[in-house]
PDB file of C-alpha atoms in Angstrom:
ATOM      1  CA  MET G   1       8.276 -18.031  -1.001  1.00  0.00           C
ATOM      2  CA  PHE G   2       8.047 -14.358  -0.183  1.00  0.00           C
ATOM      3  CA  ALA G   3       4.963 -12.177   0.031  1.00  0.00           C
ATOM      4  CA  PRO G   4       5.045  -8.413  -0.605  1.00  0.00           C
ATOM      5  CA  VAL G   5       3.051  -6.452   1.950  1.00  0.00           C
ATOM      6  CA  ARG G   6       2.317  -3.264  -0.007  1.00  0.00           C
ATOM      7  CA  LEU G   7       3.369  -1.101  -2.892  1.00  0.00           C
ATOM      8  CA  ASN G   8       5.816   1.259  -1.195  1.00  0.00           C
ATOM      9  CA  HIS G   9       6.595   4.023  -3.710  1.00  0.00           C
ATOM     10  CA  ALA G  10       6.710   4.959  -7.368  1.00  0.00           C
ATOM     11  CA  VAL G  11       9.650   6.516  -9.227  1.00  0.00           C
ATOM     12  CA  LEU G  12       9.266   8.604 -12.383  1.00  0.00           C
ATOM     13  CA  PHE G  13      11.706   9.967 -14.912  1.00  0.00           C
ATOM     14  CA  VAL G  14      10.782  13.600 -15.625  1.00  0.00           C
ATOM     15  CA  ALA G  15      11.994  16.171 -18.126  1.00  0.00           C
ATOM     16  CA  ASP G  16      12.299  19.043 -15.627  1.00  0.00           C
ATOM     17  CA  LEU G  17      12.927  18.031 -12.002  1.00  0.00           C
ATOM     18  CA  GLU G  18      12.141  21.441 -10.503  1.00  0.00           C
ATOM     19  CA  ARG G  19       8.852  21.718 -12.419  1.00  0.00           C
ATOM     20  CA  ALA G  20       7.807  18.202 -11.379  1.00  0.00           C
ATOM     21  CA  GLU G  21       8.755  18.817  -7.744  1.00  0.00           C
ATOM     22  CA  GLN G  22       6.719  22.030  -7.726  1.00  0.00           C
ATOM     23  CA  PHE G  23       3.719  20.224  -9.242  1.00  0.00           C
ATOM     24  CA  TYR G  24       3.686  17.388  -6.693  1.00  0.00           C
ATOM     25  CA  THR G  25       4.337  19.650  -3.712  1.00  0.00           C
ATOM     26  CA  HIS G  26       1.658  22.102  -4.841  1.00  0.00           C
ATOM     27  CA  VAL G  27      -1.061  19.811  -6.227  1.00  0.00           C
ATOM     28  CA  PHE G  28      -0.622  16.833  -3.874  1.00  0.00           C
ATOM     29  CA  GLY G  29       0.770  18.697  -0.880  1.00  0.00           C
ATOM     30  CA  MET G  30       3.787  16.394  -0.832  1.00  0.00           C
ATOM     31  CA  GLN G  31       6.821  17.317   1.224  1.00  0.00           C
ATOM     32  CA  VAL G  32      10.426  16.957   0.099  1.00  0.00           C
ATOM     33  CA  ALA G  33      11.912  14.083   2.105  1.00  0.00           C
ATOM     34  CA  ALA G  34      15.315  14.179   0.418  1.00  0.00           C
ATOM     35  CA  ARG G  35      17.175  15.519  -2.579  1.00  0.00           C
ATOM     36  CA  GLU G  36      20.022  13.665  -4.236  1.00  0.00           C
ATOM     37  CA  PRO G  37      21.874  16.071  -6.555  1.00  0.00           C
ATOM     38  CA  ARG G  38      24.351  13.391  -7.689  1.00  0.00           C
ATOM     39  CA  THR G  39      21.495  11.609  -9.482  1.00  0.00           C
ATOM     40  CA  ASN G  40      19.332  14.723 -10.094  1.00  0.00           C
ATOM     41  CA  ALA G  41      16.610  13.226  -7.903  1.00  0.00           C
ATOM     42  CA  THR G  42      14.000  14.384  -5.406  1.00  0.00           C
ATOM     43  CA  PHE G  43      12.121  12.101  -3.010  1.00  0.00           C
ATOM     44  CA  LEU G  44       8.667  13.203  -1.860  1.00  0.00           C
ATOM     45  CA  ARG G  45       6.379  12.144   0.991  1.00  0.00           C
ATOM     46  CA  LEU G  46       2.611  12.467   1.153  1.00  0.00           C
ATOM     47  CA  PRO G  47       1.421  14.697   4.039  1.00  0.00           C
ATOM     48  CA  ALA G  48      -0.241  11.876   6.014  1.00  0.00           C
ATOM     49  CA  SER G  49       2.336   9.216   5.165  1.00  0.00           C
ATOM     50  CA  ASP G  50       4.668   7.521   7.639  1.00  0.00           C
ATOM     51  CA  ASN G  51       6.775   6.309   4.719  1.00  0.00           C
ATOM     52  CA  HIS G  52      10.299   7.564   3.952  1.00  0.00           C
ATOM     53  CA  HIS G  53       9.116   8.608   0.486  1.00  0.00           C
ATOM     54  CA  ASP G  54       6.075   7.874  -1.651  1.00  0.00           C
ATOM     55  CA  LEU G  55       7.351   9.248  -4.946  1.00  0.00           C
ATOM     56  CA  GLY G  56      10.814   9.570  -6.416  1.00  0.00           C
ATOM     57  CA  LEU G  57      11.504  11.922  -9.316  1.00  0.00           C
ATOM     58  CA  PHE G  58      14.616  11.658 -11.500  1.00  0.00           C
ATOM     59  CA  GLY G  59      15.279  14.563 -13.861  1.00  0.00           C
ATOM     60  CA  VAL G  60      16.534  13.355 -17.235  1.00  0.00           C
ATOM     61  CA  GLY G  61      16.274  16.597 -19.220  1.00  0.00           C
ATOM     62  CA  PRO G  62      13.825  17.884 -21.824  1.00  0.00           C
ATOM     63  CA  ALA G  63      15.526  16.152 -24.769  1.00  0.00           C
ATOM     64  CA  ALA G  64      15.042  12.641 -23.347  1.00  0.00           C
ATOM     65  CA  PRO G  65      12.939  10.351 -25.505  1.00  0.00           C
ATOM     66  CA  PRO G  66       9.688   9.025 -23.991  1.00  0.00           C
ATOM     67  CA  ARG G  67      10.981   5.479 -23.406  1.00  0.00           C
ATOM     68  CA  ARG G  68      13.330   3.660 -21.029  1.00  0.00           C
ATOM     69  CA  ARG G  69      15.446   6.295 -19.353  1.00  0.00           C
ATOM     70  CA  GLY G  70      13.055   8.836 -20.801  1.00  0.00           C
ATOM     71  CA  LEU G  71       9.817  10.218 -19.436  1.00  0.00           C
ATOM     72  CA  GLY G  72       7.453   7.875 -17.621  1.00  0.00           C
ATOM     73  CA  LEU G  73       7.542   5.139 -15.035  1.00  0.00           C
ATOM     74  CA  TYR G  74      10.950   3.939 -13.824  1.00  0.00           C
ATOM     75  CA  HIS G  75       9.960   1.162 -11.413  1.00  0.00           C
ATOM     76  CA  LEU G  76       7.462   0.032  -8.808  1.00  0.00           C
ATOM     77  CA  ALA G  77       8.619  -0.940  -5.327  1.00  0.00           C
ATOM     78  CA  TRP G  78       6.991  -3.619  -3.204  1.00  0.00           C
ATOM     79  CA  GLN G  79       7.729  -3.588   0.501  1.00  0.00           C
ATOM     80  CA  LEU G  80       8.495  -6.872   2.255  1.00  0.00           C
ATOM     81  CA  ASP G  81       7.865  -7.627   5.927  1.00  0.00           C
ATOM     82  CA  THR G  82      11.356  -8.772   6.976  1.00  0.00           C
ATOM     83  CA  LEU G  83      14.896  -8.672   5.697  1.00  0.00           C
ATOM     84  CA  ASP G  84      14.716 -12.478   5.599  1.00  0.00           C
ATOM     85  CA  ASP G  85      11.936 -12.037   3.003  1.00  0.00           C
ATOM     86  CA  LEU G  86      14.262  -9.777   1.021  1.00  0.00           C
ATOM     87  CA  ALA G  87      16.957 -12.479   1.047  1.00  0.00           C
ATOM     88  CA  ALA G  88      14.372 -15.030  -0.144  1.00  0.00           C
ATOM     89  CA  ALA G  89      13.222 -12.637  -2.874  1.00  0.00           C
ATOM     90  CA  ARG G  90      16.821 -12.153  -4.023  1.00  0.00           C
ATOM     91  CA  ARG G  91      17.293 -15.930  -4.233  1.00  0.00           C
ATOM     92  CA  MET G  92      14.050 -16.294  -6.232  1.00  0.00           C
ATOM     93  CA  LEU G  93      15.052 -13.535  -8.657  1.00  0.00           C
ATOM     94  CA  LEU G  94      18.478 -15.109  -9.130  1.00  0.00           C
ATOM     95  CA  ASP G  95      16.943 -18.555  -9.657  1.00  0.00           C
ATOM     96  CA  THR G  96      14.523 -17.250 -12.298  1.00  0.00           C
ATOM     97  CA  GLY G  97      17.016 -15.017 -14.114  1.00  0.00           C
ATOM     98  CA  ALA G  98      15.059 -11.878 -13.180  1.00  0.00           C
ATOM     99  CA  TYR G  99      17.637 -10.326 -10.809  1.00  0.00           C
ATOM    100  CA  THR G 100      19.187  -7.053 -11.981  1.00  0.00           C
ATOM    101  CA  GLY G 101      20.879  -5.636  -8.868  1.00  0.00           C
ATOM    102  CA  GLN G 102      20.716  -4.553  -5.271  1.00  0.00           C
ATOM    103  CA  SER G 103      21.461  -1.478  -3.175  1.00  0.00           C
ATOM    104  CA  SER G 104      21.097   0.191   0.176  1.00  0.00           C
ATOM    105  CA  HIS G 105      19.313   3.525   0.304  1.00  0.00           C
ATOM    106  CA  GLY G 106      20.044   4.060   3.979  1.00  0.00           C
ATOM    107  CA  ALA G 107      16.507   3.724   5.342  1.00  0.00           C
ATOM    108  CA  THR G 108      15.734   0.911   2.890  1.00  0.00           C
ATOM    109  CA  LYS G 109      17.463  -2.219   1.628  1.00  0.00           C
ATOM    110  CA  SER G 110      16.545  -3.237  -1.924  1.00  0.00           C
ATOM    111  CA  VAL G 111      16.894  -5.843  -4.642  1.00  0.00           C
ATOM    112  CA  TYR G 112      15.832  -5.181  -8.226  1.00  0.00           C
ATOM    113  CA  GLY G 113      14.519  -7.213 -11.092  1.00  0.00           C
ATOM    114  CA  THR G 114      12.648  -7.142 -14.371  1.00  0.00           C
ATOM    115  CA  ASP G 115       9.579  -9.022 -15.503  1.00  0.00           C
ATOM    116  CA  PRO G 116       9.476 -10.868 -18.852  1.00  0.00           C
ATOM    117  CA  ASP G 117       8.393  -7.669 -20.599  1.00  0.00           C
ATOM    118  CA  GLY G 118      11.301  -5.698 -19.165  1.00  0.00           C
ATOM    119  CA  HIS G 119       9.313  -3.721 -16.562  1.00  0.00           C
ATOM    120  CA  GLU G 120      11.584  -2.891 -13.662  1.00  0.00           C
ATOM    121  CA  PHE G 121      10.628  -3.400 -10.029  1.00  0.00           C
ATOM    122  CA  GLU G 122      12.137  -3.147  -6.588  1.00  0.00           C
ATOM    123  CA  LEU G 123      11.563  -5.417  -3.601  1.00  0.00           C
ATOM    124  CA  MET G 124      12.526  -3.618  -0.413  1.00  0.00           C
ATOM    125  CA  TRP G 125      12.613  -3.675   3.386  1.00  0.00           C
ATOM    126  CA  MET G 126      12.619  -0.525   5.503  1.00  0.00           C
ATOM    127  CA  LEU G 127      14.538   0.038   8.742  1.00  0.00           C
ATOM    128  CA  PRO G 128      12.418   0.719  11.821  1.00  0.00           C
ATOM    129  CA  ARG G 129      11.801   4.465  11.772  1.00  0.00           C
ATOM    130  CA  GLU G 130      13.658   5.079  15.032  1.00  0.00           C
ATOM    131  CA  HIS G 131      16.826   3.878  13.235  1.00  0.00           C
ATOM    132  CA  TRP G 132      16.603   6.173  10.197  1.00  0.00           C
ATOM    133  CA  GLY G 133      18.856   8.810  11.793  1.00  0.00           C
ATOM    134  CA  ALA G 134      20.608  10.786   9.044  1.00  0.00           C
ATOM    135  CA  TYR G 135      18.559   8.884   6.450  1.00  0.00           C
ATOM    136  CA  GLU G 136      15.438  10.827   7.516  1.00  0.00           C
ATOM    137  CA  THR G 137      16.449  13.430   4.908  1.00  0.00           C
ATOM    138  CA  ALA G 138      18.775  11.426   2.664  1.00  0.00           C
ATOM    139  CA  ALA G 139      18.346   8.682   0.077  1.00  0.00           C
ATOM    140  CA  PRO G 140      21.833   7.482  -0.904  1.00  0.00           C
ATOM    141  CA  VAL G 141      22.548   4.742  -3.403  1.00  0.00           C
ATOM    142  CA  GLU G 142      25.167   2.493  -1.808  1.00  0.00           C
ATOM    143  CA  PRO G 143      26.197  -1.166  -2.086  1.00  0.00           C
ATOM    144  CA  LEU G 144      23.960  -3.574  -0.165  1.00  0.00           C
ATOM    145  CA  ASP G 145      25.699  -5.929   2.272  1.00  0.00           C
ATOM    146  CA  LEU G 146      22.776  -8.276   2.813  1.00  0.00           C
ATOM    147  CA  GLU G 147      24.641 -10.741   5.056  1.00  0.00           C
ATOM    148  CA  THR G 148      25.781  -7.999   7.456  1.00  0.00           C
ATOM    149  CA  ASP G 149      22.312  -6.447   7.449  1.00  0.00           C
ATOM    150  CA  LEU G 150      20.730  -9.851   8.119  1.00  0.00           C
ATOM    151  CA  ALA G 151      23.033 -10.344  11.121  1.00  0.00           C
ATOM    152  CA  ARG G 152      21.712  -7.088  12.590  1.00  0.00           C
ATOM    153  CA  TRP G 153      18.081  -7.005  11.448  1.00  0.00           C
ATOM    154  CA  ARG G 154      17.013 -10.675  11.087  1.00  0.00           C
ATOM    155  CA  GLY G 155      13.376 -11.085  12.152  1.00  0.00           C
ATOM    156  CA  VAL G 156      12.743  -7.340  12.555  1.00  0.00           C
ATOM    157  CA  ARG G 157       9.532  -6.304  10.828  1.00  0.00           C
ATOM    158  CA  THR G 158       9.520  -3.545   8.237  1.00  0.00           C
ATOM    159  CA  ALA G 159       8.669   0.019   9.223  1.00  0.00           C
ATOM    160  CA  GLY G 160       5.063   1.046   8.792  1.00  0.00           C
ATOM    161  CA  ARG G 161       1.925  -0.803   9.811  1.00  0.00           C
ATOM    162  CA  ILE G 162       1.327  -4.100   8.062  1.00  0.00           C
ATOM    163  CA  VAL G 163      -2.266  -5.344   8.282  1.00  0.00           C
ATOM    164  CA  THR G 164      -2.390  -9.039   9.133  1.00  0.00           C
ATOM    165  CA  ASP G 165      -5.294 -11.494   9.106  1.00  0.00           C
ATOM    166  CA  ALA G 166      -5.387 -11.240  12.929  1.00  0.00           C
ATOM    167  CA  ASP G 167      -5.659  -7.423  12.667  1.00  0.00           C
ATOM    168  CA  GLN G 168      -8.547  -7.729  10.230  1.00  0.00           C
ATOM    169  CA  GLU G 169     -10.354 -10.195  12.510  1.00  0.00           C
ATOM    170  CA  THR G 170      -9.850  -7.839  15.487  1.00  0.00           C
ATOM    171  CA  ASP G 171     -10.996  -4.792  13.485  1.00  0.00           C
ATOM    172  CA  GLY G 172     -14.054  -6.681  12.247  1.00  0.00           C
ATOM    173  CA  ALA G 173     -15.050  -7.602  15.812  1.00  0.00           C
ATOM    174  CA  ARG G 174     -15.280  -3.921  16.836  1.00  0.00           C
TER     175      ARG G 174
END
């Protein structure tokens, strides 16, 4: 079993990347965390967020139809607590025929799948923030070497605060 710990970010296909970026930076006060011109993408972070990015925008052009690879939701990403959880999630997706791929985005390690209706999702683990380095302002799409990453990061908890039952009991006692 694996247990997602939070919804990490959303990714949208948009007709005009610059217009969408301006909207989210102006209306929501988001900051540009990274731009990836090779995929016509911008990654945005909420002002009070400690996340790498909260919203990804992929420009597909104004002529794109409003369907898959058109305007609308691309995928949802659920963050897992450890890289071991990501390996377990990958095995589960493979076993159920839901696995569609995997990649490294520098600061995050991800596996992808689809539900029975074809909705795409990402299950991901994030490096501890002090190890982001150059990935602080980059979001590459590279092959994932899960075994090598497990050798380095096994047992290391995901970046960001995860609320546990013990935390809730402690908070409730205050």
